[in-house]
Amino acid sequence: MHGKEVVIAAAFRDGLGLFVDTIRHIDTDALGTFTGEVPRVGTMRETAIAKARLGMEASSLPIGIASEGSYGPHPHIPFVPGGVELMVLVDDVLGIVVSEHLIVDAPAYDHTIAADAQELTPFLDRIGFPDHAVIVKPNQPEPGSHSIHKGLRSHQALAGAMAECSALSRDGLAFVQTDMRAHMSPTRMEAIGRLALRLCKRLSASCPACGVPGFGQVDVETGLPCEWCGGPSLMVRYQIYGCVACDHREKRPRVDGRSRADPGQCPECNP
Ligand SMILES: [Zn+2]
Ligand SMILES: [Zn+2]
């Protein structure tokens, strides 16, 4: 629905030689929307798998790809916005689901409250309007009112929506937020493209034990030895690689080659 196939199909064609077909007339918004009119049921991964299965049913193809995003407070850094993008490949021939995710540090995700379009200039500059579209609705809507303007990408359309929505709000203000649908957010679309490449990379690695594609990092083990005392720190010591089909696991050293931890991350030296 949101044009993600442009970046996803390119990644799968170039990365794996897979041809991605897109199915029209599937309403994935039924599985949850960014604006919350339809709440998402289940985890991001479950929703993405359900989306992929909708496409597989409609196309009668045994392999499906779908993605799902979630934006809000940054998952690791306090008080800044962040996003998580997740993509799955469901393969009913091999009986596997392979997923990959990406944390978006600078997501062009924000909101504000204003009486009219003139007040919005700093906000619009910050989020990269009009390349990034916005959504406008009354800040305090009258009960029963469902006024909402999505995908606004011109100053004229925005001014009209601001006038209408502030007039419909009990406090005379409009609520303005970034439209996070992929075709309305170039920053998000770029993240989905990067994620598709990551998923292709994971799919191009086969399990050393059973040969099924999708072998990649599934966990980490902390306890990198402290530089001062040699005890186990909170830093990652091993990356755990795993298979999506069998129980095969491998411990691999950190990719950055680091073998000693900062004493600041040691519970003994820096309690
Ligand atoms: Zn220590
Ligand atoms: Zn395996």
Short mmCIF file of C-alpha atoms and ligand atoms in Angstrom, two decimals:
data_model
loop_
_atom_site.label_atom_id
_atom_site.label_comp_id
_atom_site.label_asym_id
_atom_site.label_seq_id
_atom_site.Cartn_x
_atom_site.Cartn_y
_atom_site.Cartn_z
CA MET A 1 0.00 0.00 0.00
CA HIS A 2 2.89 2.35 0.73
CA GLY A 3 5.33 1.74 -2.11
CA LYS A 4 7.92 -0.17 -0.08
CA GLU A 5 8.37 -2.60 -3.00
CA VAL A 6 10.55 -0.01 -4.74
CA VAL A 7 13.38 -0.44 -2.23
CA ILE A 8 12.62 -4.04 -1.20
CA ALA A 9 12.45 -5.47 -4.73
CA ALA A 10 15.73 -3.80 -5.69
CA ALA A 11 17.52 -5.28 -2.67
CA PHE A 12 16.24 -8.81 -3.27
CA ARG A 13 16.95 -8.66 -7.01
CA ASP A 14 20.51 -7.36 -6.56
CA GLY A 15 21.29 -9.30 -3.39
CA LEU A 16 19.74 -12.71 -4.03
CA GLY A 17 18.43 -12.75 -7.60
CA LEU A 18 14.86 -13.03 -6.32
CA PHE A 19 11.98 -11.46 -8.21
CA VAL A 20 9.53 -9.66 -5.93
CA ASP A 21 5.93 -9.49 -7.12
CA THR A 22 3.54 -7.06 -5.46
CA ILE A 23 -0.08 -7.81 -4.74
CA ARG A 24 -2.63 -5.02 -5.17
CA HIS A 25 -5.80 -4.57 -3.16
CA ILE A 26 -4.58 -5.99 0.14
CA ASP A 27 -5.52 -3.77 3.05
CA THR A 28 -2.59 -4.18 5.43
CA ASP A 29 -3.96 -1.25 7.46
CA ALA A 30 -6.44 -3.79 8.86
CA LEU A 31 -3.45 -5.11 10.85
CA GLY A 32 -2.75 -1.75 12.52
CA THR A 33 -2.00 1.84 11.48
CA PHE A 34 0.56 4.42 12.60
CA THR A 35 -2.14 6.92 13.43
CA GLY A 36 -3.81 4.47 15.79
CA GLU A 37 -7.25 4.28 14.15
CA VAL A 38 -6.59 0.54 14.00
CA PRO A 39 -4.46 -0.66 16.93
CA ARG A 40 -1.84 -3.29 16.19
CA VAL A 41 -2.57 -6.64 17.81
CA GLY A 42 0.46 -8.74 18.74
CA THR A 43 4.17 -8.04 18.36
CA MET A 44 5.77 -6.34 15.36
CA ARG A 45 7.09 -9.71 14.23
CA GLU A 46 3.66 -11.34 14.43
CA THR A 47 2.11 -8.47 12.49
CA ALA A 48 4.81 -8.62 9.80
CA ILE A 49 4.31 -12.39 9.44
CA ALA A 50 0.54 -11.87 9.17
CA LYS A 51 1.11 -9.26 6.43
CA ALA A 52 3.42 -11.59 4.51
CA ARG A 53 0.81 -14.35 4.77
CA LEU A 54 -1.92 -12.07 3.37
CA GLY A 55 0.26 -11.60 0.27
CA MET A 56 1.07 -15.31 0.03
CA GLU A 57 -2.62 -16.21 0.15
CA ALA A 58 -3.59 -13.62 -2.45
CA SER A 59 -0.78 -14.62 -4.83
CA SER A 60 -0.69 -18.39 -4.12
CA LEU A 61 3.09 -18.04 -3.77
CA PRO A 62 4.95 -20.02 -1.08
CA ILE A 63 7.31 -17.19 -0.08
CA GLY A 64 6.28 -13.82 1.28
CA ILE A 65 8.08 -10.68 2.47
CA ALA A 66 6.65 -7.94 4.67
CA SER A 67 7.88 -5.19 6.94
CA GLU A 68 6.64 -3.32 9.96
CA GLY A 69 7.84 -0.19 11.71
CA SER A 70 7.37 1.29 15.15
CA TYR A 71 8.27 4.86 16.16
CA GLY A 72 8.36 6.45 19.60
CA PRO A 73 10.97 7.00 22.32
CA HIS A 74 14.40 5.71 21.26
CA PRO A 75 14.86 2.11 22.50
CA HIS A 76 18.38 2.81 23.88
CA ILE A 77 18.79 6.59 24.31
CA PRO A 78 16.53 8.47 26.75
CA PHE A 79 14.50 11.53 25.66
CA VAL A 80 15.13 11.27 21.92
CA PRO A 81 12.83 9.81 19.29
CA GLY A 82 13.76 6.59 17.58
CA GLY A 83 12.35 3.86 15.44
CA VAL A 84 12.53 0.13 14.90
CA GLU A 85 12.02 -1.40 11.48
CA LEU A 86 11.50 -5.14 11.16
CA MET A 87 11.32 -7.27 8.00
CA VAL A 88 10.43 -10.93 7.62
CA LEU A 89 10.67 -13.51 4.90
CA VAL A 90 8.22 -16.39 5.34
CA ASP A 91 9.13 -19.51 3.34
CA ASP A 92 6.54 -22.29 3.47
CA VAL A 93 8.63 -24.59 1.26
CA LEU A 94 11.44 -24.76 3.83
CA GLY A 95 9.07 -24.05 6.73
CA ILE A 96 11.08 -21.09 8.03
CA VAL A 97 10.65 -17.45 9.01
CA VAL A 98 13.77 -15.29 8.73
CA SER A 99 13.67 -11.82 10.25
CA GLU A 100 16.00 -8.87 10.57
CA HIS A 101 15.61 -5.53 12.30
CA LEU A 102 17.13 -2.07 12.29
CA ILE A 103 17.14 0.72 14.85
CA VAL A 104 16.63 4.15 13.28
CA ASP A 105 18.51 6.82 15.24
CA ALA A 106 17.37 9.96 13.39
CA PRO A 107 13.89 9.05 12.22
CA ALA A 108 12.23 12.37 11.17
CA TYR A 109 9.49 11.53 13.68
CA ASP A 110 7.92 14.37 15.65
CA HIS A 111 4.72 16.20 16.53
CA THR A 112 3.60 19.64 17.63
CA ILE A 113 0.50 21.65 18.51
CA ALA A 114 -0.28 24.99 16.84
CA ALA A 115 -3.13 27.39 16.09
CA ASP A 116 -2.22 28.04 12.47
CA ALA A 117 0.27 27.23 9.71
CA GLN A 118 2.49 30.30 10.39
CA GLU A 119 3.52 28.89 13.78
CA LEU A 120 4.74 25.67 12.19
CA THR A 121 7.85 26.91 10.38
CA PRO A 122 10.49 25.64 12.88
CA PHE A 123 8.73 22.27 13.12
CA LEU A 124 8.44 21.92 9.35
CA ASP A 125 12.12 22.80 8.86
CA ARG A 126 13.13 20.24 11.48
CA ILE A 127 11.22 17.34 9.94
CA GLY A 128 12.10 18.11 6.33
CA PHE A 129 8.69 19.22 5.01
CA PRO A 130 7.47 18.92 2.26
CA ASP A 131 9.61 15.87 1.36
CA HIS A 132 8.25 14.42 4.61
CA ALA A 133 4.47 14.69 4.74
CA VAL A 134 2.42 15.55 7.83
CA ILE A 135 -0.91 14.58 9.36
CA VAL A 136 -3.21 17.20 10.92
CA LYS A 137 -6.16 16.65 13.27
CA PRO A 138 -7.98 18.71 15.92
CA ASN A 139 -6.00 18.78 19.20
CA GLN A 140 -9.17 18.37 21.28
CA PRO A 141 -11.83 17.08 18.89
CA GLU A 142 -15.49 17.32 19.74
CA PRO A 143 -16.84 13.88 20.70
CA GLY A 144 -17.78 11.95 17.56
CA SER A 145 -15.56 14.04 15.27
CA HIS A 146 -13.13 12.05 13.12
CA SER A 147 -11.53 14.86 11.14
CA ILE A 148 -8.02 13.93 10.03
CA HIS A 149 -5.89 15.04 7.07
CA LYS A 150 -3.10 12.66 6.06
CA GLY A 151 -0.29 12.89 3.54
CA LEU A 152 -0.14 16.70 3.47
CA ARG A 153 2.78 17.80 1.30
CA SER A 154 2.04 21.35 0.22
CA HIS A 155 1.89 24.58 2.20
CA GLN A 156 -1.52 25.32 0.71
CA ALA A 157 -3.05 21.98 1.73
CA LEU A 158 -1.44 22.29 5.17
CA ALA A 159 -2.87 25.79 5.74
CA GLY A 160 -6.35 24.56 4.81
CA ALA A 161 -6.12 21.56 7.13
CA MET A 162 -4.80 23.74 9.99
CA ALA A 163 -7.70 26.19 9.62
CA GLU A 164 -10.27 23.41 9.56
CA CYS A 165 -8.84 21.32 12.41
CA SER A 166 -8.13 24.22 14.79
CA ALA A 167 -11.73 25.42 14.27
CA LEU A 168 -12.97 21.90 15.11
CA SER A 169 -10.89 21.68 18.30
CA ARG A 170 -12.25 22.78 21.69
CA ASP A 171 -8.97 24.59 22.44
CA GLY A 172 -8.64 26.13 18.97
CA LEU A 173 -5.43 24.19 18.27
CA ALA A 174 -4.44 21.57 15.73
CA PHE A 175 -2.25 18.52 16.40
CA VAL A 176 0.40 18.08 13.69
CA GLN A 177 2.55 14.98 13.34
CA THR A 178 4.91 13.43 10.79
CA ASP A 179 3.17 10.98 8.46
CA MET A 180 5.24 7.84 8.99
CA ARG A 181 3.80 5.81 6.12
CA ALA A 182 6.79 4.77 4.00
CA HIS A 183 5.74 6.64 0.84
CA MET A 184 5.31 9.83 2.90
CA SER A 185 8.68 9.60 4.71
CA PRO A 186 11.87 9.41 2.62
CA THR A 187 13.89 8.84 5.81
CA ARG A 188 11.78 5.81 6.66
CA MET A 189 11.89 4.50 3.08
CA GLU A 190 15.68 4.72 3.13
CA ALA A 191 15.75 2.74 6.41
CA ILE A 192 13.53 0.04 4.90
CA GLY A 193 15.92 -0.21 1.95
CA ARG A 194 18.88 -0.68 4.30
CA LEU A 195 16.92 -3.27 6.26
CA ALA A 196 16.08 -5.19 3.07
CA LEU A 197 19.80 -5.41 2.29
CA ARG A 198 20.45 -6.73 5.81
CA LEU A 199 17.75 -9.36 5.44
CA CYS A 200 19.25 -10.43 2.10
CA LYS A 201 22.66 -10.73 3.74
CA ARG A 202 21.21 -12.96 6.45
CA LEU A 203 19.38 -15.06 3.85
CA SER A 204 22.57 -15.53 1.86
CA ALA A 205 24.23 -17.27 4.84
CA SER A 206 23.36 -20.97 5.21
CA CYS A 207 23.43 -22.98 8.41
CA PRO A 208 26.71 -24.97 8.61
CA ALA A 209 24.78 -27.90 10.12
CA CYS A 210 21.63 -28.22 7.98
CA GLY A 211 22.18 -25.89 5.02
CA VAL A 212 18.98 -23.86 5.47
CA PRO A 213 19.34 -20.14 4.63
CA GLY A 214 19.03 -17.42 7.25
CA PHE A 215 21.96 -18.24 9.56
CA GLY A 216 22.87 -15.14 11.55
CA GLN A 217 23.20 -13.45 14.91
CA VAL A 218 20.38 -14.36 17.28
CA ASP A 219 21.79 -13.31 20.65
CA VAL A 220 24.82 -12.01 22.51
CA GLU A 221 26.73 -13.21 25.56
CA THR A 222 28.12 -10.54 27.87
CA GLY A 223 31.16 -10.92 30.15
CA LEU A 224 34.04 -9.46 28.13
CA PRO A 225 36.98 -9.61 30.63
CA CYS A 226 37.67 -6.33 32.46
CA GLU A 227 40.91 -4.57 31.51
CA TRP A 228 41.83 -4.07 35.21
CA CYS A 229 40.64 -7.12 37.12
CA GLY A 230 39.92 -9.66 34.37
CA GLY A 231 36.45 -10.34 35.77
CA PRO A 232 33.31 -10.51 33.61
CA SER A 233 32.04 -7.06 32.53
CA LEU A 234 28.67 -6.01 31.15
CA MET A 235 30.16 -5.71 27.65
CA VAL A 236 29.40 -8.22 24.91
CA ARG A 237 31.94 -11.09 24.80
CA TYR A 238 30.45 -13.29 22.08
CA GLN A 239 27.90 -12.91 19.33
CA ILE A 240 25.68 -15.97 19.23
CA TYR A 241 24.79 -17.14 15.73
CA GLY A 242 21.86 -19.44 15.19
CA CYS A 243 19.80 -21.30 12.63
CA VAL A 244 16.11 -20.66 11.94
CA ALA A 245 15.46 -24.37 11.27
CA CYS A 246 17.65 -26.46 13.60
CA ASP A 247 19.24 -26.03 17.03
CA HIS A 248 22.73 -25.29 15.72
CA ARG A 249 24.41 -22.39 17.57
CA GLU A 250 27.87 -20.86 17.28
CA LYS A 251 29.71 -18.47 19.58
CA ARG A 252 31.76 -15.95 17.64
CA PRO A 253 34.11 -13.29 19.02
CA ARG A 254 33.18 -9.63 18.64
CA VAL A 255 33.50 -8.35 15.08
CA ASP A 256 35.52 -5.35 16.31
CA GLY A 257 38.19 -7.72 17.73
CA ARG A 258 38.00 -6.15 21.19
CA SER A 259 39.14 -8.58 23.93
CA ARG A 260 39.24 -6.38 27.09
CA ALA A 261 36.44 -4.31 28.58
CA ASP A 262 36.39 -0.73 29.82
CA PRO A 263 36.59 -0.92 33.67
CA GLY A 264 33.61 1.48 33.73
CA GLN A 265 31.54 -1.48 32.51
CA CYS A 266 32.87 -3.79 35.25
CA PRO A 267 30.63 -4.41 38.29
CA GLU A 268 33.76 -5.03 40.48
CA CYS A 269 35.85 -2.01 39.49
CA ASN A 270 32.97 0.45 39.05
CA PRO A 271 30.19 -0.74 41.34
ZN ZN B 1 37.14 -4.99 36.78
ZN ZN B 2 20.38 -25.44 10.78
#
